[in-house]
Amino acid sequence: MSVPAIETWALTKEYSNGRGCRDVSITVGKGEAFGFLGPNGAGKSTLVKMLVGMITPSSGRAALLGYKIGSLAAKSQIGYLPELYRYQEWMTGEEVVELHARLCRVERSVTAKRVPALLEEVGLGQRGRDRVKHYSKGMQQRLGLACALVNDPEIIFLDEPSSALDPIGRREVRNILEKLKERGKTIFLNSHLLEEVELLCDRMALLNNGVILRHGSVSEVLRKQTKWLFKVGGFTPFLCIWLNEQTGLHFRLSSRQEQTFQGRNSGDQLPSGQSQSQDGSVVWLEAELDSEEQAGWINALIVEQGMTLYEVTREQERLEEWFVNTVSGLDHRGERE
């Protein structure tokens, strides 16, 4: 059985202000792209700094490729791009990468070939001899990525690598990371950009207030219900009640209607304006469903009741909305409040 690229056991870092990480236990396989997702201040950078050996854990333990974090053996296997990276402005891009190569003890003969290749790979091939003070923030971020790769690491830690980039720059960085995945490199991506995690990563964890709320494959962690809309003819107000009782879901008139009906059981009262005069009208019903199969079942139930089903559509919740709703709706143990 191969040794995981990253493994932590109840890794904890405590600060006097209460921030940090608590009882983080994760396993990242070799060649995997793992996303660590959370809002600003969630503890993502604290975890990465422990893993790369910059700060010491308060308790728990961790290993990189089987080596204890902080050891020379572990550090020799990693590349690291911090969120806020600063350079000597008077140096050229080539000189910055060469400096990092020397710090990583890369042989000079290897450095001579690797530096121009890396600059080309990150889109700075024509700007390597320009001084860093003439680089934009996006260019400096890509220069930092070249520095993180200069020792040909097995594990690459990236802390918000796309934070200073425009959409084109983000795509370029993502393409670079996808190529690294193809070469079998392990990528640990810290980000609050949900799209970047979803597009690149195989598995991920959701962190908030220093605690992992969810972890697993991206599809599992990002599993979210979808709002489905049903355009129904021949509607009677009590159809919502009947559907709720039959399915255990919560059907209601869509916000497209002037009034909403949110009855949950046969004892509910109709809202003002929802009288028998609406019987037989065409309305939009909405509910949050888990799958197309569930929507198909609802379709059949509506038709069985003698209603006419004119249209069925779904409105996928935006990732940002899902993230905000998930974090605000979970307590520190990852349970619904």
mmCIF file of C-alpha atoms in Angstrom:
data_model
loop_
_atom_site.group_PDB
_atom_site.id
_atom_site.type_symbol
_atom_site.label_atom_id
_atom_site.label_comp_id
_atom_site.label_asym_id
_atom_site.label_seq_id
_atom_site.Cartn_x
_atom_site.Cartn_y
_atom_site.Cartn_z
ATOM 1 C CA MET A 1 0.000 0.000 0.000
ATOM 2 C CA SER A 2 1.484 3.338 -1.073
ATOM 3 C CA VAL A 3 2.183 6.066 1.439
ATOM 4 C CA PRO A 4 -0.235 9.031 1.151
ATOM 5 C CA ALA A 5 1.184 12.326 -0.027
ATOM 6 C CA ILE A 6 -0.346 14.157 2.947
ATOM 7 C CA GLU A 7 -1.790 12.728 6.131
ATOM 8 C CA THR A 8 -2.837 14.508 9.316
ATOM 9 C CA TRP A 9 -4.147 13.211 12.623
ATOM 10 C CA ALA A 10 -6.119 15.663 14.801
ATOM 11 C CA LEU A 11 -3.741 18.447 13.772
ATOM 12 C CA THR A 12 -4.379 21.517 15.913
ATOM 13 C CA LYS A 13 -2.975 25.020 16.187
ATOM 14 C CA GLU A 14 -4.292 27.238 18.965
ATOM 15 C CA TYR A 15 -3.849 30.981 19.290
ATOM 16 C CA SER A 16 -4.735 33.284 22.161
ATOM 17 C CA ASN A 17 -7.469 34.907 20.060
ATOM 18 C CA GLY A 18 -9.099 31.522 19.491
ATOM 19 C CA ARG A 19 -8.280 31.315 15.787
ATOM 20 C CA GLY A 20 -6.372 28.487 14.175
ATOM 21 C CA CYS A 21 -7.236 24.877 13.336
ATOM 22 C CA ARG A 22 -8.759 22.183 15.498
ATOM 23 C CA ASP A 23 -8.574 18.412 15.089
ATOM 24 C CA VAL A 24 -7.922 18.428 11.341
ATOM 25 C CA SER A 25 -7.641 14.862 10.033
ATOM 26 C CA ILE A 26 -7.279 14.432 6.271
ATOM 27 C CA THR A 27 -5.567 12.110 3.807
ATOM 28 C CA VAL A 28 -4.428 13.195 0.347
ATOM 29 C CA GLY A 29 -3.247 10.552 -2.096
ATOM 30 C CA LYS A 30 -0.271 10.857 -4.423
ATOM 31 C CA GLY A 31 -1.112 12.608 -7.668
ATOM 32 C CA GLU A 32 -4.322 14.019 -6.261
ATOM 33 C CA ALA A 33 -5.518 17.614 -6.447
ATOM 34 C CA PHE A 34 -7.030 18.467 -3.080
ATOM 35 C CA GLY A 35 -8.960 21.663 -2.476
ATOM 36 C CA PHE A 36 -9.138 23.328 0.915
ATOM 37 C CA LEU A 37 -12.095 25.657 0.780
ATOM 38 C CA GLY A 38 -13.245 28.203 3.315
ATOM 39 C CA PRO A 39 -13.962 31.897 3.899
ATOM 40 C CA ASN A 40 -11.226 34.348 4.821
ATOM 41 C CA GLY A 41 -10.079 33.715 8.388
ATOM 42 C CA ALA A 42 -11.295 30.108 8.397
ATOM 43 C CA GLY A 43 -7.837 28.717 9.210
ATOM 44 C CA LYS A 44 -6.746 27.551 5.757
ATOM 45 C CA SER A 45 -3.394 29.337 5.752
ATOM 46 C CA THR A 46 -2.692 28.183 9.307
ATOM 47 C CA LEU A 47 -3.015 24.567 8.213
ATOM 48 C CA VAL A 48 -0.745 25.040 5.202
ATOM 49 C CA LYS A 49 1.906 26.786 7.290
ATOM 50 C CA MET A 50 1.920 23.805 9.658
ATOM 51 C CA LEU A 51 2.215 21.342 6.788
ATOM 52 C CA VAL A 52 5.141 23.150 5.157
ATOM 53 C CA GLY A 53 6.934 23.498 8.493
ATOM 54 C CA MET A 54 6.625 27.251 9.009
ATOM 55 C CA ILE A 55 4.757 26.991 12.325
ATOM 56 C CA THR A 56 4.609 24.245 14.947
ATOM 57 C CA PRO A 57 1.306 22.496 15.756
ATOM 58 C CA SER A 58 -0.114 22.785 19.266
ATOM 59 C CA SER A 59 -1.110 19.123 19.129
ATOM 60 C CA GLY A 60 -1.702 16.304 16.690
ATOM 61 C CA ARG A 61 0.689 15.163 13.999
ATOM 62 C CA ALA A 62 1.122 15.065 10.238
ATOM 63 C CA ALA A 63 3.340 13.525 7.580
ATOM 64 C CA LEU A 64 4.286 14.325 3.988
ATOM 65 C CA LEU A 65 5.096 11.226 1.942
ATOM 66 C CA GLY A 66 5.672 9.466 5.254
ATOM 67 C CA TYR A 67 8.089 12.090 6.588
ATOM 68 C CA LYS A 68 7.293 14.125 9.699
ATOM 69 C CA ILE A 69 6.271 17.683 8.856
ATOM 70 C CA GLY A 70 9.040 20.189 9.454
ATOM 71 C CA SER A 71 11.804 17.674 8.778
ATOM 72 C CA LEU A 72 14.355 18.279 6.028
ATOM 73 C CA ALA A 73 13.146 15.131 4.284
ATOM 74 C CA ALA A 74 9.597 16.508 4.160
ATOM 75 C CA LYS A 75 10.641 20.011 3.118
ATOM 76 C CA SER A 76 12.717 18.664 0.244
ATOM 77 C CA GLN A 77 9.554 17.194 -1.298
ATOM 78 C CA ILE A 78 7.439 20.344 -1.380
ATOM 79 C CA GLY A 79 6.947 23.585 -3.261
ATOM 80 C CA TYR A 80 5.033 26.441 -1.683
ATOM 81 C CA LEU A 81 3.378 29.572 -3.015
ATOM 82 C CA PRO A 82 2.106 31.781 -0.149
ATOM 83 C CA GLU A 83 -0.859 34.079 -0.612
ATOM 84 C CA LEU A 84 1.149 37.288 -0.229
ATOM 85 C CA TYR A 85 4.517 36.832 -1.870
ATOM 86 C CA ARG A 86 7.042 39.672 -2.034
ATOM 87 C CA TYR A 87 10.176 39.984 -4.142
ATOM 88 C CA GLN A 88 13.201 42.238 -4.275
ATOM 89 C CA GLU A 89 12.015 44.741 -6.868
ATOM 90 C CA TRP A 90 15.501 45.372 -8.221
ATOM 91 C CA MET A 91 15.911 41.708 -9.247
ATOM 92 C CA THR A 92 14.820 40.303 -12.586
ATOM 93 C CA GLY A 93 12.370 37.434 -12.857
ATOM 94 C CA GLU A 94 15.190 35.090 -13.850
ATOM 95 C CA GLU A 95 17.256 36.137 -10.843
ATOM 96 C CA VAL A 96 14.364 35.526 -8.450
ATOM 97 C CA VAL A 97 13.808 31.972 -9.700
ATOM 98 C CA GLU A 98 17.561 31.294 -9.728
ATOM 99 C CA LEU A 99 17.773 32.481 -6.108
ATOM 100 C CA HIS A 100 15.066 30.012 -5.106
ATOM 101 C CA ALA A 101 16.858 27.274 -7.003
ATOM 102 C CA ARG A 102 19.998 27.928 -4.960
ATOM 103 C CA LEU A 103 17.990 27.955 -1.725
ATOM 104 C CA CYS A 104 16.582 24.561 -2.726
ATOM 105 C CA ARG A 105 20.097 23.323 -3.579
ATOM 106 C CA VAL A 106 19.244 22.607 -7.195
ATOM 107 C CA GLU A 107 22.379 21.871 -9.201
ATOM 108 C CA ARG A 108 23.561 24.757 -11.378
ATOM 109 C CA SER A 109 23.470 22.699 -14.553
ATOM 110 C CA VAL A 110 19.830 21.824 -13.853
ATOM 111 C CA THR A 111 18.987 25.411 -12.900
ATOM 112 C CA ALA A 112 20.343 26.760 -16.184
ATOM 113 C CA LYS A 113 17.803 24.678 -18.121
ATOM 114 C CA ARG A 114 14.936 24.691 -15.649
ATOM 115 C CA VAL A 115 14.612 28.450 -15.014
ATOM 116 C CA PRO A 116 13.847 29.526 -18.611
ATOM 117 C CA ALA A 117 11.577 26.496 -19.038
ATOM 118 C CA LEU A 118 9.592 27.397 -15.923
ATOM 119 C CA LEU A 119 9.275 31.048 -16.904
ATOM 120 C CA GLU A 120 7.965 29.953 -20.276
ATOM 121 C CA GLU A 121 5.542 27.557 -18.601
ATOM 122 C CA VAL A 122 4.021 30.307 -16.445
ATOM 123 C CA GLY A 123 3.785 32.773 -19.317
ATOM 124 C CA LEU A 124 6.810 34.927 -18.465
ATOM 125 C CA GLY A 125 9.188 33.615 -21.084
ATOM 126 C CA GLN A 126 9.551 37.024 -22.724
ATOM 127 C CA ARG A 127 9.736 38.935 -19.437
ATOM 128 C CA GLY A 128 12.346 36.963 -17.524
ATOM 129 C CA ARG A 129 14.975 39.692 -17.816
ATOM 130 C CA ASP A 130 12.636 42.484 -16.721
ATOM 131 C CA ARG A 131 12.906 43.757 -13.164
ATOM 132 C CA VAL A 132 10.163 42.632 -10.806
ATOM 133 C CA LYS A 133 9.159 46.249 -10.110
ATOM 134 C CA HIS A 134 7.791 46.332 -13.659
ATOM 135 C CA TYR A 135 5.629 43.223 -13.104
ATOM 136 C CA SER A 136 1.903 43.439 -12.510
ATOM 137 C CA LYS A 137 0.384 41.637 -9.519
ATOM 138 C CA GLY A 138 -0.702 38.813 -11.779
ATOM 139 C CA MET A 139 2.789 38.472 -13.235
ATOM 140 C CA GLN A 140 4.290 38.406 -9.747
ATOM 141 C CA GLN A 141 1.866 35.641 -8.784
ATOM 142 C CA ARG A 142 2.936 33.573 -11.783
ATOM 143 C CA LEU A 143 6.572 34.254 -10.925
ATOM 144 C CA GLY A 144 5.860 32.863 -7.465
ATOM 145 C CA LEU A 145 4.414 29.738 -9.055
ATOM 146 C CA ALA A 146 7.648 29.273 -11.018
ATOM 147 C CA CYS A 147 9.606 29.588 -7.754
ATOM 148 C CA ALA A 148 7.369 26.973 -6.126
ATOM 149 C CA LEU A 149 8.173 24.534 -8.940
ATOM 150 C CA VAL A 150 11.903 25.163 -9.208
ATOM 151 C CA ASN A 151 12.929 22.118 -7.128
ATOM 152 C CA ASP A 152 10.564 19.816 -9.065
ATOM 153 C CA PRO A 153 8.556 19.022 -5.906
ATOM 154 C CA GLU A 154 6.251 16.048 -5.425
ATOM 155 C CA ILE A 155 3.739 18.101 -3.416
ATOM 156 C CA ILE A 156 2.802 21.668 -4.310
ATOM 157 C CA PHE A 157 1.052 23.868 -1.746
ATOM 158 C CA LEU A 158 -0.737 26.851 -3.251
ATOM 159 C CA ASP A 159 -2.333 29.481 -1.029
ATOM 160 C CA GLU A 160 -4.871 31.457 -3.084
ATOM 161 C CA PRO A 161 -2.809 31.230 -6.311
ATOM 162 C CA SER A 162 -5.463 32.990 -8.415
ATOM 163 C CA SER A 163 -6.370 35.768 -6.001
ATOM 164 C CA ALA A 164 -4.570 38.520 -7.945
ATOM 165 C CA LEU A 165 -5.361 37.256 -11.423
ATOM 166 C CA ASP A 166 -7.964 38.252 -13.967
ATOM 167 C CA PRO A 167 -10.117 35.503 -15.569
ATOM 168 C CA ILE A 168 -7.568 34.890 -18.329
ATOM 169 C CA GLY A 169 -4.749 34.636 -15.794
ATOM 170 C CA ARG A 170 -6.772 32.224 -13.684
ATOM 171 C CA ARG A 171 -7.327 29.984 -16.657
ATOM 172 C CA GLU A 172 -3.608 30.049 -17.461
ATOM 173 C CA VAL A 173 -2.704 29.055 -13.889
ATOM 174 C CA ARG A 174 -5.360 26.338 -13.912
ATOM 175 C CA ASN A 175 -3.944 24.943 -17.165
ATOM 176 C CA ILE A 176 -0.487 24.805 -15.571
ATOM 177 C CA LEU A 177 -1.848 22.973 -12.540
ATOM 178 C CA GLU A 178 -3.745 20.511 -14.731
ATOM 179 C CA LYS A 179 -0.492 19.665 -16.524
ATOM 180 C CA LEU A 180 1.186 19.129 -13.154
ATOM 181 C CA LYS A 181 -1.608 16.717 -12.240
ATOM 182 C CA GLU A 182 -1.003 14.818 -15.470
ATOM 183 C CA ARG A 183 2.652 14.475 -14.431
ATOM 184 C CA GLY A 184 1.581 12.866 -11.155
ATOM 185 C CA LYS A 185 2.225 15.840 -8.886
ATOM 186 C CA THR A 186 0.135 16.269 -5.743
ATOM 187 C CA ILE A 187 -1.572 19.655 -5.487
ATOM 188 C CA PHE A 188 -2.931 21.143 -2.273
ATOM 189 C CA LEU A 189 -4.984 24.187 -3.194
ATOM 190 C CA ASN A 190 -6.138 26.711 -0.601
ATOM 191 C CA SER A 191 -8.872 28.898 -1.999
ATOM 192 C CA HIS A 192 -12.084 30.781 -1.363
ATOM 193 C CA LEU A 193 -12.841 30.645 -5.120
ATOM 194 C CA LEU A 194 -15.292 27.783 -5.412
ATOM 195 C CA GLU A 195 -15.104 27.567 -9.189
ATOM 196 C CA GLU A 196 -11.344 27.007 -9.093
ATOM 197 C CA VAL A 197 -11.723 24.153 -6.624
ATOM 198 C CA GLU A 198 -14.572 22.566 -8.552
ATOM 199 C CA LEU A 199 -12.754 22.738 -11.898
ATOM 200 C CA LEU A 200 -9.372 21.452 -10.710
ATOM 201 C CA CYS A 201 -9.706 19.291 -7.626
ATOM 202 C CA ASP A 202 -10.571 15.616 -7.165
ATOM 203 C CA ARG A 203 -11.433 15.899 -3.489
ATOM 204 C CA MET A 204 -11.859 18.754 -1.080
ATOM 205 C CA ALA A 205 -12.628 19.837 2.454
ATOM 206 C CA LEU A 206 -14.779 22.703 3.649
ATOM 207 C CA LEU A 207 -13.273 24.584 6.600
ATOM 208 C CA ASN A 208 -14.893 27.215 8.799
ATOM 209 C CA ASN A 209 -13.787 28.596 12.164
ATOM 210 C CA GLY A 210 -10.829 26.202 12.151
ATOM 211 C CA VAL A 211 -12.978 23.076 11.889
ATOM 212 C CA ILE A 212 -13.623 20.831 8.888
ATOM 213 C CA LEU A 213 -17.352 20.844 8.196
ATOM 214 C CA ARG A 214 -17.340 18.457 5.235
ATOM 215 C CA HIS A 215 -14.787 16.513 3.245
ATOM 216 C CA GLY A 216 -14.819 14.015 0.407
ATOM 217 C CA SER A 217 -15.037 14.085 -3.365
ATOM 218 C CA VAL A 218 -15.915 17.436 -4.879
ATOM 219 C CA SER A 219 -19.311 16.132 -6.007
ATOM 220 C CA GLU A 220 -20.076 14.916 -2.485
ATOM 221 C CA VAL A 221 -19.015 18.073 -0.676
ATOM 222 C CA LEU A 222 -20.645 20.392 -3.193
ATOM 223 C CA ARG A 223 -23.791 18.292 -3.263
ATOM 224 C CA LYS A 224 -26.615 20.750 -3.131
ATOM 225 C CA GLN A 225 -30.297 20.720 -3.842
ATOM 226 C CA THR A 226 -31.599 22.372 -6.973
ATOM 227 C CA LYS A 227 -34.692 24.505 -7.248
ATOM 228 C CA TRP A 228 -37.156 22.983 -9.721
ATOM 229 C CA LEU A 229 -40.075 24.914 -11.212
ATOM 230 C CA PHE A 230 -43.261 23.224 -12.445
ATOM 231 C CA LYS A 231 -45.733 25.152 -14.610
ATOM 232 C CA VAL A 232 -49.072 23.587 -13.745
ATOM 233 C CA GLY A 233 -52.491 24.157 -15.319
ATOM 234 C CA GLY A 234 -55.751 23.372 -13.561
ATOM 235 C CA PHE A 235 -54.154 24.255 -10.233
ATOM 236 C CA THR A 236 -56.088 24.158 -6.960
ATOM 237 C CA PRO A 237 -54.541 25.672 -3.814
ATOM 238 C CA PHE A 238 -54.591 22.373 -1.961
ATOM 239 C CA LEU A 239 -52.280 20.736 -4.532
ATOM 240 C CA CYS A 240 -49.312 22.100 -2.540
ATOM 241 C CA ILE A 241 -50.670 20.482 0.620
ATOM 242 C CA TRP A 242 -51.197 17.158 -1.117
ATOM 243 C CA LEU A 243 -47.734 17.165 -2.735
ATOM 244 C CA ASN A 244 -46.074 18.010 0.576
ATOM 245 C CA GLU A 245 -47.883 15.145 2.299
ATOM 246 C CA GLN A 246 -47.083 12.660 -0.485
ATOM 247 C CA THR A 247 -43.420 13.548 -0.938
ATOM 248 C CA GLY A 248 -42.243 14.948 2.387
ATOM 249 C CA LEU A 249 -40.938 17.961 0.466
ATOM 250 C CA HIS A 250 -41.949 21.604 0.667
ATOM 251 C CA PHE A 251 -43.802 22.818 -2.416
ATOM 252 C CA ARG A 252 -44.865 26.428 -2.719
ATOM 253 C CA LEU A 253 -45.990 28.884 -5.320
ATOM 254 C CA SER A 254 -42.998 30.407 -7.039
ATOM 255 C CA SER A 255 -41.975 34.009 -6.490
ATOM 256 C CA ARG A 256 -43.144 34.458 -10.061
ATOM 257 C CA GLN A 257 -46.657 34.523 -8.604
ATOM 258 C CA GLU A 258 -48.070 37.591 -6.901
ATOM 259 C CA GLN A 259 -48.949 35.567 -3.786
ATOM 260 C CA THR A 260 -47.188 32.575 -2.285
ATOM 261 C CA PHE A 261 -48.709 29.530 -0.725
ATOM 262 C CA GLN A 262 -46.612 27.576 1.750
ATOM 263 C CA GLY A 263 -49.124 25.204 3.340
ATOM 264 C CA ARG A 264 -47.524 22.132 4.909
ATOM 265 C CA ASN A 265 -50.552 20.183 6.085
ATOM 266 C CA SER A 266 -54.273 20.021 5.666
ATOM 267 C CA GLY A 267 -54.820 22.276 8.687
ATOM 268 C CA ASP A 268 -52.991 25.234 7.185
ATOM 269 C CA GLN A 269 -55.012 28.301 6.269
ATOM 270 C CA LEU A 270 -54.886 29.832 2.823
ATOM 271 C CA PRO A 271 -53.120 33.206 2.675
ATOM 272 C CA SER A 272 -55.177 36.265 1.952
ATOM 273 C CA GLY A 273 -56.048 36.367 -1.733
ATOM 274 C CA GLN A 274 -55.667 32.599 -2.198
ATOM 275 C CA SER A 275 -59.344 31.798 -2.634
ATOM 276 C CA GLN A 276 -61.238 29.306 -4.717
ATOM 277 C CA SER A 277 -61.157 31.884 -7.495
ATOM 278 C CA GLN A 278 -57.642 30.627 -8.287
ATOM 279 C CA ASP A 279 -58.867 27.101 -8.972
ATOM 280 C CA GLY A 280 -58.000 26.048 -12.494
ATOM 281 C CA SER A 281 -55.391 28.762 -13.000
ATOM 282 C CA VAL A 282 -51.910 28.254 -14.430
ATOM 283 C CA VAL A 283 -49.203 28.693 -11.792
ATOM 284 C CA TRP A 284 -45.541 27.991 -11.144
ATOM 285 C CA LEU A 285 -44.775 25.618 -8.283
ATOM 286 C CA GLU A 286 -41.267 25.346 -6.874
ATOM 287 C CA ALA A 287 -39.395 22.948 -4.593
ATOM 288 C CA GLU A 288 -35.793 21.945 -3.841
ATOM 289 C CA LEU A 289 -35.049 18.473 -5.233
ATOM 290 C CA ASP A 290 -32.000 16.215 -5.226
ATOM 291 C CA SER A 291 -32.141 14.710 -8.717
ATOM 292 C CA GLU A 292 -33.816 14.506 -12.115
ATOM 293 C CA GLU A 293 -35.331 11.186 -11.065
ATOM 294 C CA GLN A 294 -37.082 12.911 -8.185
ATOM 295 C CA ALA A 295 -38.363 15.584 -10.565
ATOM 296 C CA GLY A 296 -39.724 12.876 -12.866
ATOM 297 C CA TRP A 297 -41.585 11.330 -9.950
ATOM 298 C CA ILE A 298 -43.154 14.710 -9.137
ATOM 299 C CA ASN A 299 -44.189 15.109 -12.776
ATOM 300 C CA ALA A 300 -46.081 11.815 -12.614
ATOM 301 C CA LEU A 301 -47.797 12.755 -9.351
ATOM 302 C CA ILE A 302 -49.025 16.057 -10.789
ATOM 303 C CA VAL A 303 -50.397 14.403 -13.927
ATOM 304 C CA GLU A 304 -52.088 11.680 -11.854
ATOM 305 C CA GLN A 305 -54.045 14.422 -10.085
ATOM 306 C CA GLY A 306 -55.525 15.546 -13.385
ATOM 307 C CA MET A 307 -53.371 18.659 -13.706
ATOM 308 C CA THR A 308 -51.756 19.803 -16.939
ATOM 309 C CA LEU A 309 -47.965 20.055 -16.787
ATOM 310 C CA TYR A 310 -46.841 22.710 -19.257
ATOM 311 C CA GLU A 311 -43.182 23.103 -18.389
ATOM 312 C CA VAL A 312 -40.470 21.904 -15.994
ATOM 313 C CA THR A 313 -37.262 23.886 -15.431
ATOM 314 C CA ARG A 314 -34.500 23.901 -12.863
ATOM 315 C CA GLU A 315 -32.487 26.757 -11.432
ATOM 316 C CA GLN A 316 -29.062 25.671 -10.237
ATOM 317 C CA GLU A 317 -27.957 27.517 -7.134
ATOM 318 C CA ARG A 318 -24.826 29.563 -7.766
ATOM 319 C CA LEU A 319 -21.764 28.202 -6.015
ATOM 320 C CA GLU A 320 -21.268 31.400 -4.049
ATOM 321 C CA GLU A 321 -24.832 31.223 -2.769
ATOM 322 C CA TRP A 322 -24.414 27.566 -1.851
ATOM 323 C CA PHE A 323 -21.198 28.325 0.012
ATOM 324 C CA VAL A 324 -22.695 31.168 2.036
ATOM 325 C CA ASN A 325 -25.813 29.155 2.822
ATOM 326 C CA THR A 326 -23.794 26.079 3.807
ATOM 327 C CA VAL A 327 -21.378 27.894 6.100
ATOM 328 C CA SER A 328 -24.097 29.978 7.745
ATOM 329 C CA GLY A 329 -26.354 26.951 8.153
ATOM 330 C CA LEU A 330 -23.803 24.674 9.839
ATOM 331 C CA ASP A 331 -22.557 24.919 13.393
ATOM 332 C CA HIS A 332 -18.920 24.350 14.386
ATOM 333 C CA ARG A 333 -19.416 20.564 14.304
ATOM 334 C CA GLY A 334 -20.706 20.614 10.732
ATOM 335 C CA GLU A 335 -24.292 19.913 11.821
ATOM 336 C CA ARG A 336 -27.394 21.808 10.824
ATOM 337 C CA GLU A 337 -28.517 24.313 13.392
#
